[in-house]
Each structure stands twice: as C-alpha cells, then as structure tokens.
Amino acid sequence: MVRPIKDIVIIGGGTAGWLTAGVIAARHQGRIKAGSFSVTLIESPTVKIIGVGEGTWPTIRTTLEKMGVSETDFFRNCDGAFKQGGKFVGWTTGAPGDSYYHPLMLPQGFTQVNLAPHWLRNEHGLSFCDAVCPQGKLCDDGLAPKTITTPEYQAVANYSYHLDAAKFAPFLQRHCTEKLGVRHLLADVETVSQAENGDVKSVTTKQAGEVSADLWVDCTGFNAILLGKTLGVAFNDCSDVLFCDNALAVQVPFESDDAPMESQTIATAQTAGWIWDIALPTRRGIGYVYSSHHQSDEEAADVLARYVGPRFKELSPRKIPIRAGHREIFWKNNVVAVGLAAGFLEPLEASAIVLGELSAKLIAEHMPANREVMDLVAARFNEVTSYRWGRIIDFLKLHYVLTKRTDTQFWIDNVDPASVPDRLKNLLHLWKYQSPWFFDEFDRLEEVFPAASYQYVLYGMGFRTDVEPQDNVGTEAQAEMFMKENLATTRKMQSQLPKNRELIQKIHTYGLQPI
Ligand SMILES: Cc1cc2nc3c(=O)[nH]c(=O)nc-3n(C[C@H](O)[C@H](O)[C@H](O)COP(=O)(O)OP(=O)(O)OC[C@H]3O[C@@H](n4cnc5c(N)ncnc54)[C@H](O)[C@@H]3O)c2cc1C
C-alpha cells in the first residue's frame, strides 16, 4: 500500500508560514475534521519573524476570505489600511512633478479593446492612468476604494491592504489554530534527519522532541533550514539585475490622529535606490532600499533622514540586508519552500507576499495523494514558480531600465544592457512597435503582474510605442466610448467615495457588512 500524504508540517511562523497553514487547512477542512489529515506549524520562540512586508496585492482579499477571516477583524487587529496601487515619484527624470501611478484597477474594457494605442495617438491631455482608469484620481483625492455599506472583501475600486507585519502573523495564528484546526508548536528545530532517498523524515526540536511528517513546508525565512541548509538547493543570485542589497526602515508616527492617510504605497526614487512610504492608521512605515555598491550606510541614513524630516532624530532605524535572488528549485523531495526561504528580490511592487499566497494555493490545490506522485506535483510546482520569479524579476527591472536619470551611477548602471534580462530586452524591443495586451506575452491564468501592469509602468514612464495609424482600426469608436466612460466613472466615484481615514475609522466603530 502506498502511504498517503496526510501529515503536513510547516516550519516557520512568519507571514509565509501562517498564510500557508491557513490556505492548506482551509482547503482540506473536511479531512482535518475527519481526522485523516493534519497541519502543524512549528515556530521558534527565539528566532523573530522579519516583521517587515506591509504592502500586499489584491489576491490577499481572496486568500483571507477563503480562510474564513472576517475583513473587519483584519482591519481592527492588524492596523489594516487600504492600498490602491503604487505612486512612483522621481523615477523617470527626478525633476519636480515627475510621478505616475500603477493602480490596481484594469483599464476600462481591458478584455475588449486595448486602449493603449488609442491613447498613444491622442492623449487628450491626460496621463495614461487617468485616461483609462479612475484610481489615480481617487488616490490624489485621498479617497477609500469602497464605502461602509460595501460588504466585506467587495470593492468599488480594486484594492489590497497595507498592514502591520508584526500584528498580521499573530492574527493569522489565532485564526488558524482556533478556527481551522492547525496545531501550533513553539519549538526550535535543531537537527533534521533524512531517509536514504533524501526525503526529510523528522526534525528534532529543543522544546517538543521529534516531529515527523509526510510533507514539509520550509517557511524559515532567510535561514531556509530545510530546502537550503538540509537539501542543499542552490541560490540563484540576481544582484546583477536588481542592485539594492540593504533596507533601512523606520516607523514614523502621524502628527495627529486625524491626519490624512494616503491609500497608495509611495515609492520615491533616491540617489542609490528608493524610499517606500506606507500609511497605516497609527503610523507610517518608511524605508530606504539602496545599493551598498553605490552608497555607504552613512550616506543612506542621511537620505532617509532628509525624507523623514526633523523627527528622524527620535527614531531608531533598523538595517535589513537583502540578497536578491531565489532558490534554483522550490520543491525537492518532500520539502517545498514558501516565503523568504524560497527567495526575495526587493520590496518594490510588494511581490513577495503575493508569491507566497500563490505558492500556498498551488500546494493546497495540488496536494499530492501519496509519495509516488509527489515528484510529478513538485515538477509542475517548480515550473510554475520559476516562471513567476522570472516574470517578477523582469517587471521590477522594468521600473529601473526605463529611467532617463543620469544624475548618479546607480541610475546609469541600471540601464546598462548587461544588467537587463534577455526576455525583458526582447519585450522592450517588441513594445516599440506594439503595445502589450492581455493575451500577448502574459497568458498564464494567474500572472502576478498582468499586461495592464506593464502598460501603466511603460506609459507612466514616458515609453512610446510607435503605433501605426491603422493599428486597432475598427475599434476607435469603442475605445472613445471606454475612455469617456472612464471619465464619467471617475467623477461618480470622486463624488461618492469617503476619505480613506474616515472609512477606516468607521470600520473600527461599526464594522463592514459580513458576506
Ligand atoms: C525590507 C523588506 C521589505 C519588504 N516589504 C514587503 C512588502 O511591502 N510586500 C511584500 O509582499 N513583501 C515584502 N517583504 C517580504 C516579506 O517581509 C516576507 O515575504 C514575509 O514577511 C514573509 O516572511 P517569512 O514568513 O518567509 O519569514 P520570517 O518572517 O523571517 O519568518 C521566519 C520564521 O521561521 C522561524 N524559524 C527560523 N528558524 C527556525 C528554526 N530553526 N526552528 C523553528 N523555527 C524557525 C522563525 O521563528 C519565524 O517564525 C519585504 C522584505 C524586506 C526584507
């Protein structure tokens, strides 16, 4: 008899560990309740979680909803706030007024007409974002993406969250252990024993003795104790493409409890990297991501101090080293890595948590029935996950390679063709003559960044596609209609949506309507 896969052990209790536990446990609730399947999470009481990672992608709403989390509870317990996209300041020229949005809404009529060629022929005096989608204006006006009567997880304008990473993991832990039957062991994994075929048989912990499992999920962060240290899966370094290798992070209180709150991550380009600025109800999370090959730590601290202002003196910045890259494969033998154990590039565009969610979903949906078929599932997981890492690297590099800045070596080095992946180089060449659209190069069911994201960044940064007058011929009337419709929708949303902070305060007081 082939042994079924029934005991899953996740090591690591950060965002990746608890999201993975929740996604797997929710998907296999029936079997957990019947006692034929178990999910256990082992977490060190001494090794802290990374505690950063406060921007997410809209997939997080479906992930939490499927886990049975109440959105109101999320807002109240995780210092949760709305995120409607990214505002990129100073990336193209660095001149005053240089900014663009990468919103979370698709362009109007995206599946029917590609509006990009029409906008390129006639911009109507509007940025690409404002011509095709209301969200840039909503962000400019400090508006929320829904109202207090919009039910939980539903949206007027698409959104994800900003959250306090130090509160999110304990919040998920309570939900997973109290509602989904996940077992929780607070213990340090000290040694790992393997079977002859290389599979991990068991781990020995300091506080809870020996634990065995059929499938292990390595969520031990940068330690990668199973996939990296035990199974020796190599790390593919990407620092020749993405240069930032340090982050300096601070938490900055608001001037007052009712100070306006932005609902977009603000990413402001600096001399050797960029600064993130994320507004939570109680504070702002701000951090400078920079390249130590282009700037010393002291200079970087000065850059951050200038951004934060006089209050910087009262704060204690935390330095977090980054090694851009990912494991060569993500599932080997009976070990699969999720989160930082699988890799990390840099915080731009908040691509890490979403990749963790997608990986957890893939594991949960394709849970191998037994060890015999596990290698087949692993091969598929590795193919899909490698593809996703590749596309994220391309997309992050896109933000740097389109710059026209030549004020520092950091920006000059970033446009060096030797630092640009071949696939991105080819696409940039292609996009000189045709605009990306949803079925072109991004044809997977779950692309992390769809073609619309490329459009927002390309045209936000002044890239020109040399569209022929005849391109998209026959769709002009439809395109004009969608662009007009967009302006009408924008005005309607501007008049109906509440201020961002006002809605968050209402959610704390009254709650959203449960679904
Ligand atoms: C500067 C910075 C900014 C970021 N910003 C974003 C962002 O805006 N958006 C985004 O999506 N992502 C962001 N990320 C990434 C994000 O923080 C992580 O993807 C996310 O927090 C998941 O981390 P993790 O759970 O994999 O690891 P961790 O939080 O490091 O958790 C590791 C866990 O493993 C446990 N552990 C380790 N060793 C052992 C052991 N021997 N025995 C038992 N347990 C062990 C620890 O106790 C801990 O519970 C950012 C990362 C950095 C560095």
mmCIF file of C-alpha atoms in Angstrom, residues 164-446:
data_model
loop_
_atom_site.group_PDB
_atom_site.id
_atom_site.type_symbol
_atom_site.label_atom_id
_atom_site.label_comp_id
_atom_site.label_asym_id
_atom_site.label_seq_id
_atom_site.Cartn_x
_atom_site.Cartn_y
_atom_site.Cartn_z
ATOM 1 C CA ASP A 164 1.410 45.927 10.350
ATOM 2 C CA ALA A 165 3.519 42.824 9.689
ATOM 3 C CA ALA A 166 4.211 42.343 13.400
ATOM 4 C CA LYS A 167 0.453 42.107 14.064
ATOM 5 C CA PHE A 168 -0.543 40.128 10.956
ATOM 6 C CA ALA A 169 1.259 36.861 11.800
ATOM 7 C CA PRO A 170 -0.196 36.601 15.363
ATOM 8 C CA PHE A 171 -3.639 37.471 13.940
ATOM 9 C CA LEU A 172 -3.398 34.655 11.388
ATOM 10 C CA GLN A 173 -2.069 32.324 14.092
ATOM 11 C CA ARG A 174 -5.175 32.851 16.251
ATOM 12 C CA HIS A 175 -7.457 32.258 13.289
ATOM 13 C CA CYS A 176 -5.613 29.144 12.064
ATOM 14 C CA THR A 177 -5.419 27.490 15.488
ATOM 15 C CA GLU A 178 -8.888 28.477 16.758
ATOM 16 C CA LYS A 179 -10.928 28.125 13.541
ATOM 17 C CA LEU A 180 -9.043 25.842 11.161
ATOM 18 C CA GLY A 181 -7.582 23.171 13.432
ATOM 19 C CA VAL A 182 -3.903 23.981 12.772
ATOM 20 C CA ARG A 183 -1.622 22.608 15.510
ATOM 21 C CA HIS A 184 0.987 25.021 16.818
ATOM 22 C CA LEU A 185 4.310 24.074 18.391
ATOM 23 C CA LEU A 186 6.597 26.731 19.808
ATOM 24 C CA ALA A 187 9.935 24.990 19.361
ATOM 25 C CA ASP A 188 13.376 25.438 17.838
ATOM 26 C CA VAL A 189 14.263 22.943 15.137
ATOM 27 C CA GLU A 190 17.797 21.778 15.930
ATOM 28 C CA THR A 191 18.512 18.750 13.735
ATOM 29 C CA VAL A 192 16.949 17.241 10.646
ATOM 30 C CA SER A 193 17.061 13.532 9.783
ATOM 31 C CA GLN A 194 16.746 12.244 6.254
ATOM 32 C CA ALA A 195 15.762 8.957 4.648
ATOM 33 C CA GLU A 196 18.026 7.174 2.156
ATOM 34 C CA ASN A 197 16.286 8.832 -0.804
ATOM 35 C CA GLY A 198 16.977 12.277 0.696
ATOM 36 C CA ASP A 199 13.443 12.875 1.979
ATOM 37 C CA VAL A 200 13.172 14.630 5.312
ATOM 38 C CA LYS A 201 11.924 12.039 7.815
ATOM 39 C CA SER A 202 11.784 14.036 11.024
ATOM 40 C CA VAL A 203 13.133 17.056 12.851
ATOM 41 C CA THR A 204 14.350 17.212 16.420
ATOM 42 C CA THR A 205 13.236 20.258 18.333
ATOM 43 C CA LYS A 206 14.628 21.668 21.548
ATOM 44 C CA GLN A 207 11.273 22.041 23.314
ATOM 45 C CA ALA A 208 8.943 19.456 21.695
ATOM 46 C CA GLY A 209 11.163 16.469 20.858
ATOM 47 C CA GLU A 210 10.968 14.705 17.497
ATOM 48 C CA VAL A 211 8.334 15.570 14.905
ATOM 49 C CA SER A 212 7.733 13.635 11.668
ATOM 50 C CA ALA A 213 5.717 14.485 8.570
ATOM 51 C CA ASP A 214 4.870 13.339 5.051
ATOM 52 C CA LEU A 215 5.327 16.794 3.522
ATOM 53 C CA TRP A 216 7.369 19.694 4.911
ATOM 54 C CA VAL A 217 6.920 23.342 4.081
ATOM 55 C CA ASP A 218 10.046 25.392 4.721
ATOM 56 C CA CYS A 219 8.933 28.857 5.862
ATOM 57 C CA THR A 220 12.021 29.551 7.958
ATOM 58 C CA GLY A 221 12.756 32.865 6.250
ATOM 59 C CA PHE A 222 16.303 33.643 5.153
ATOM 60 C CA ASN A 223 17.508 30.603 7.232
ATOM 61 C CA ALA A 224 15.904 28.161 4.737
ATOM 62 C CA ILE A 225 16.822 25.330 7.089
ATOM 63 C CA LEU A 226 15.190 22.544 5.075
ATOM 64 C CA LEU A 227 15.422 23.406 1.372
ATOM 65 C CA GLY A 228 18.673 25.382 1.619
ATOM 66 C CA LYS A 229 20.660 24.013 4.539
ATOM 67 C CA THR A 230 19.481 20.379 4.601
ATOM 68 C CA LEU A 231 18.750 19.605 0.939
ATOM 69 C CA GLY A 232 21.423 21.975 -0.373
ATOM 70 C CA VAL A 233 19.310 23.588 -3.119
ATOM 71 C CA ALA A 234 21.447 26.339 -4.651
ATOM 72 C CA PHE A 235 20.557 30.038 -4.522
ATOM 73 C CA ASN A 236 20.309 31.923 -7.836
ATOM 74 C CA ASP A 237 21.719 35.359 -7.148
ATOM 75 C CA CYS A 238 20.022 38.198 -9.116
ATOM 76 C CA SER A 239 22.035 41.117 -7.771
ATOM 77 C CA ASP A 240 23.497 41.708 -11.252
ATOM 78 C CA VAL A 241 19.951 42.735 -12.324
ATOM 79 C CA LEU A 242 18.466 44.211 -9.137
ATOM 80 C CA PHE A 243 21.165 46.128 -7.276
ATOM 81 C CA CYS A 244 19.501 47.040 -3.966
ATOM 82 C CA ASP A 245 21.003 44.980 -1.137
ATOM 83 C CA ASN A 246 20.051 46.876 2.032
ATOM 84 C CA ALA A 247 16.994 48.389 3.613
ATOM 85 C CA LEU A 248 16.889 50.962 6.389
ATOM 86 C CA ALA A 249 13.419 51.018 7.977
ATOM 87 C CA VAL A 250 11.686 53.329 10.460
ATOM 88 C CA GLN A 251 8.187 53.749 11.870
ATOM 89 C CA VAL A 252 7.027 57.353 11.907
ATOM 90 C CA PRO A 253 4.007 58.440 13.998
ATOM 91 C CA PHE A 254 1.427 60.750 12.388
ATOM 92 C CA GLU A 255 1.319 64.371 13.525
ATOM 93 C CA SER A 256 -2.253 63.844 14.733
ATOM 94 C CA ASP A 257 -4.843 61.025 14.936
ATOM 95 C CA ASP A 258 -6.877 62.529 12.104
ATOM 96 C CA ALA A 259 -4.011 63.369 9.730
ATOM 97 C CA PRO A 260 -4.875 62.446 6.101
ATOM 98 C CA MET A 261 -3.788 58.963 5.031
ATOM 99 C CA GLU A 262 -2.625 58.024 1.542
ATOM 100 C CA SER A 263 -4.107 54.804 0.159
ATOM 101 C CA GLN A 264 -1.182 54.095 -2.180
ATOM 102 C CA THR A 265 2.357 52.978 -1.469
ATOM 103 C CA ILE A 266 4.573 55.934 -2.323
ATOM 104 C CA ALA A 267 7.879 54.852 -3.852
ATOM 105 C CA THR A 268 10.222 57.828 -4.200
ATOM 106 C CA ALA A 269 13.417 57.383 -6.211
ATOM 107 C CA GLN A 270 16.635 58.474 -4.486
ATOM 108 C CA THR A 271 20.299 58.664 -5.409
ATOM 109 C CA ALA A 272 21.034 54.946 -4.910
ATOM 110 C CA GLY A 273 17.610 53.300 -4.599
ATOM 111 C CA TRP A 274 14.138 54.297 -3.474
ATOM 112 C CA ILE A 275 12.105 55.014 -0.333
ATOM 113 C CA TRP A 276 8.815 53.267 0.484
ATOM 114 C CA ASP A 277 6.178 55.176 2.435
ATOM 115 C CA ILE A 278 3.205 53.171 3.678
ATOM 116 C CA ALA A 279 0.413 54.744 5.728
ATOM 117 C CA LEU A 280 -1.232 52.649 8.450
ATOM 118 C CA PRO A 281 -3.916 54.148 10.715
ATOM 119 C CA THR A 282 -1.465 54.667 13.608
ATOM 120 C CA ARG A 283 1.847 55.371 11.839
ATOM 121 C CA ARG A 284 3.779 55.422 8.579
ATOM 122 C CA GLY A 285 6.210 52.657 7.703
ATOM 123 C CA ILE A 286 9.103 54.238 5.792
ATOM 124 C CA GLY A 287 12.225 52.570 4.482
ATOM 125 C CA TYR A 288 15.116 53.256 2.133
ATOM 126 C CA VAL A 289 16.097 50.365 -0.127
ATOM 127 C CA TYR A 290 19.566 51.061 -1.517
ATOM 128 C CA SER A 291 22.617 49.603 -3.186
ATOM 129 C CA SER A 292 25.666 49.424 -0.927
ATOM 130 C CA HIS A 293 27.838 49.343 -4.063
ATOM 131 C CA HIS A 294 26.632 52.839 -4.861
ATOM 132 C CA GLN A 295 26.217 54.411 -1.430
ATOM 133 C CA SER A 296 27.618 53.992 2.088
ATOM 134 C CA ASP A 297 25.338 53.247 5.048
ATOM 135 C CA GLU A 298 26.026 56.736 6.453
ATOM 136 C CA GLU A 299 25.002 58.434 3.193
ATOM 137 C CA ALA A 300 21.913 56.226 3.021
ATOM 138 C CA ALA A 301 20.940 57.231 6.563
ATOM 139 C CA ASP A 302 21.270 60.901 5.509
ATOM 140 C CA VAL A 303 18.990 60.312 2.515
ATOM 141 C CA LEU A 304 16.364 58.712 4.766
ATOM 142 C CA ALA A 305 16.742 61.470 7.373
ATOM 143 C CA ARG A 306 16.096 64.139 4.718
ATOM 144 C CA TYR A 307 12.924 62.325 3.615
ATOM 145 C CA VAL A 308 11.555 61.831 7.138
ATOM 146 C CA GLY A 309 12.435 65.301 8.408
ATOM 147 C CA PRO A 310 13.341 66.518 11.919
ATOM 148 C CA ARG A 311 11.575 63.593 13.655
ATOM 149 C CA PHE A 312 14.212 61.214 12.273
ATOM 150 C CA LYS A 313 16.442 62.044 15.273
ATOM 151 C CA GLU A 314 13.882 60.477 17.657
ATOM 152 C CA LEU A 315 13.657 57.206 15.670
ATOM 153 C CA SER A 316 15.773 54.045 15.656
ATOM 154 C CA PRO A 317 16.291 52.887 12.055
ATOM 155 C CA ARG A 318 16.597 49.147 11.551
ATOM 156 C CA LYS A 319 19.013 47.864 8.911
ATOM 157 C CA ILE A 320 17.918 44.782 6.956
ATOM 158 C CA PRO A 321 20.369 43.224 4.481
ATOM 159 C CA ILE A 322 18.821 41.863 1.273
ATOM 160 C CA ARG A 323 20.268 39.267 -1.061
ATOM 161 C CA ALA A 324 18.304 39.470 -4.297
ATOM 162 C CA GLY A 325 17.646 36.008 -5.670
ATOM 163 C CA HIS A 326 15.754 32.767 -5.292
ATOM 164 C CA ARG A 327 16.329 29.051 -4.913
ATOM 165 C CA GLU A 328 17.148 27.118 -8.091
ATOM 166 C CA ILE A 329 14.101 24.930 -7.438
ATOM 167 C CA PHE A 330 11.417 25.333 -4.808
ATOM 168 C CA TRP A 331 10.211 21.777 -4.188
ATOM 169 C CA LYS A 332 12.732 18.972 -3.742
ATOM 170 C CA ASN A 333 11.972 15.521 -2.348
ATOM 171 C CA ASN A 334 9.255 16.067 0.250
ATOM 172 C CA VAL A 335 10.204 19.685 1.043
ATOM 173 C CA VAL A 336 8.683 22.791 -0.531
ATOM 174 C CA ALA A 337 9.748 26.341 0.366
ATOM 175 C CA VAL A 338 7.420 29.337 0.628
ATOM 176 C CA GLY A 339 8.245 32.950 1.521
ATOM 177 C CA LEU A 340 11.748 34.218 2.168
ATOM 178 C CA ALA A 341 13.046 30.630 2.352
ATOM 179 C CA ALA A 342 12.262 30.416 -1.383
ATOM 180 C CA GLY A 343 13.879 33.781 -2.114
ATOM 181 C CA PHE A 344 13.469 37.540 -2.067
ATOM 182 C CA LEU A 345 14.207 40.255 -4.603
ATOM 183 C CA GLU A 346 13.362 43.622 -3.091
ATOM 184 C CA PRO A 347 10.200 45.294 -1.744
ATOM 185 C CA LEU A 348 9.316 47.171 -4.971
ATOM 186 C CA GLU A 349 5.722 46.344 -6.036
ATOM 187 C CA ALA A 350 5.113 44.130 -2.965
ATOM 188 C CA SER A 351 5.655 40.913 -4.894
ATOM 189 C CA ALA A 352 6.750 38.654 -2.011
ATOM 190 C CA ILE A 353 3.562 38.016 -0.043
ATOM 191 C CA VAL A 354 1.533 37.507 -3.225
ATOM 192 C CA LEU A 355 4.022 34.910 -4.440
ATOM 193 C CA GLY A 356 3.737 33.167 -1.056
ATOM 194 C CA GLU A 357 -0.065 33.146 -1.381
ATOM 195 C CA LEU A 358 0.073 31.722 -4.901
ATOM 196 C CA SER A 359 2.556 29.050 -3.809
ATOM 197 C CA ALA A 360 0.408 28.083 -0.829
ATOM 198 C CA LYS A 361 -2.625 27.829 -3.096
ATOM 199 C CA LEU A 362 -0.747 25.650 -5.575
ATOM 200 C CA ILE A 363 0.352 23.297 -2.767
ATOM 201 C CA ALA A 364 -3.156 23.152 -1.293
ATOM 202 C CA GLU A 365 -4.882 22.566 -4.642
ATOM 203 C CA HIS A 366 -2.374 20.008 -5.902
ATOM 204 C CA MET A 367 -1.686 18.282 -2.590
ATOM 205 C CA PRO A 368 -0.094 15.003 -3.738
ATOM 206 C CA ALA A 369 -2.161 11.977 -2.787
ATOM 207 C CA ASN A 370 0.936 9.934 -1.941
ATOM 208 C CA ARG A 371 4.743 9.961 -2.157
ATOM 209 C CA GLU A 372 4.700 8.179 -5.531
ATOM 210 C CA VAL A 373 3.073 11.108 -7.316
ATOM 211 C CA MET A 374 4.794 13.829 -5.286
ATOM 212 C CA ASP A 375 7.673 14.268 -7.745
ATOM 213 C CA LEU A 376 5.191 14.951 -10.554
ATOM 214 C CA VAL A 377 3.465 17.624 -8.482
ATOM 215 C CA ALA A 378 6.872 19.023 -7.487
ATOM 216 C CA ALA A 379 7.940 19.279 -11.153
ATOM 217 C CA ARG A 380 4.804 21.234 -12.010
ATOM 218 C CA PHE A 381 5.215 23.462 -8.949
ATOM 219 C CA ASN A 382 8.831 24.185 -9.896
ATOM 220 C CA GLU A 383 7.932 25.043 -13.486
ATOM 221 C CA VAL A 384 5.137 27.451 -12.491
ATOM 222 C CA THR A 385 7.099 29.031 -9.647
ATOM 223 C CA SER A 386 10.268 29.536 -11.728
ATOM 224 C CA TYR A 387 8.138 31.222 -14.376
ATOM 225 C CA ARG A 388 6.671 33.552 -11.733
ATOM 226 C CA TRP A 389 10.065 34.522 -10.303
ATOM 227 C CA GLY A 390 11.327 35.233 -13.816
ATOM 228 C CA ARG A 391 8.402 37.484 -14.633
ATOM 229 C CA ILE A 392 8.677 39.352 -11.321
ATOM 230 C CA ILE A 393 12.387 39.993 -11.939
ATOM 231 C CA ASP A 394 11.532 41.366 -15.411
ATOM 232 C CA PHE A 395 8.767 43.554 -14.018
ATOM 233 C CA LEU A 396 10.855 45.013 -11.203
ATOM 234 C CA LYS A 397 13.741 45.704 -13.573
ATOM 235 C CA LEU A 398 11.325 47.473 -15.945
ATOM 236 C CA HIS A 399 10.961 50.275 -13.355
ATOM 237 C CA TYR A 400 14.708 50.875 -13.381
ATOM 238 C CA VAL A 401 15.530 50.335 -17.034
ATOM 239 C CA LEU A 402 13.071 52.954 -18.305
ATOM 240 C CA THR A 403 14.675 55.738 -16.302
ATOM 241 C CA LYS A 404 16.170 58.758 -18.061
ATOM 242 C CA ARG A 405 18.075 59.730 -14.905
ATOM 243 C CA THR A 406 21.805 60.110 -15.254
ATOM 244 C CA ASP A 407 22.420 62.050 -12.039
ATOM 245 C CA THR A 408 24.071 59.147 -10.184
ATOM 246 C CA GLN A 409 25.976 55.995 -11.078
ATOM 247 C CA PHE A 410 23.128 53.902 -9.629
ATOM 248 C CA TRP A 411 20.725 55.027 -12.353
ATOM 249 C CA ILE A 412 23.380 54.915 -15.077
ATOM 250 C CA ASP A 413 24.293 51.322 -14.142
ATOM 251 C CA ASN A 414 20.652 50.314 -14.104
ATOM 252 C CA VAL A 415 20.216 50.948 -17.834
ATOM 253 C CA ASP A 416 23.364 49.031 -18.769
ATOM 254 C CA PRO A 417 22.061 46.352 -21.215
ATOM 255 C CA ALA A 418 24.262 43.777 -19.462
ATOM 256 C CA SER A 419 22.039 44.145 -16.391
ATOM 257 C CA VAL A 420 18.757 43.585 -18.293
ATOM 258 C CA PRO A 421 17.368 40.015 -18.622
ATOM 259 C CA ASP A 422 17.110 38.855 -22.265
ATOM 260 C CA ARG A 423 13.369 38.295 -22.130
ATOM 261 C CA LEU A 424 12.776 41.857 -20.941
ATOM 262 C CA LYS A 425 15.176 43.219 -23.557
ATOM 263 C CA ASN A 426 13.227 41.416 -26.291
ATOM 264 C CA LEU A 427 9.878 42.603 -24.958
ATOM 265 C CA LEU A 428 11.068 46.213 -24.790
ATOM 266 C CA HIS A 429 12.157 45.894 -28.410
ATOM 267 C CA LEU A 430 8.769 44.450 -29.368
ATOM 268 C CA TRP A 431 6.852 47.100 -27.414
ATOM 269 C CA LYS A 432 8.451 49.823 -29.527
ATOM 270 C CA TYR A 433 6.071 48.657 -32.254
ATOM 271 C CA GLN A 434 3.142 47.036 -30.432
ATOM 272 C CA SER A 435 1.632 47.729 -27.080
ATOM 273 C CA PRO A 436 1.430 44.877 -24.547
ATOM 274 C CA TRP A 437 -2.028 43.445 -24.098
ATOM 275 C CA PHE A 438 -3.553 40.699 -22.031
ATOM 276 C CA PHE A 439 -3.199 37.728 -24.339
ATOM 277 C CA ASP A 440 0.210 38.629 -25.781
ATOM 278 C CA GLU A 441 3.082 37.545 -23.555
ATOM 279 C CA PHE A 442 1.227 37.209 -20.266
ATOM 280 C CA ASP A 443 -1.065 34.323 -20.986
ATOM 281 C CA ARG A 444 -0.990 32.315 -17.761
ATOM 282 C CA LEU A 445 -4.164 32.087 -15.747
ATOM 283 C CA GLU A 446 -2.527 33.665 -12.701
#
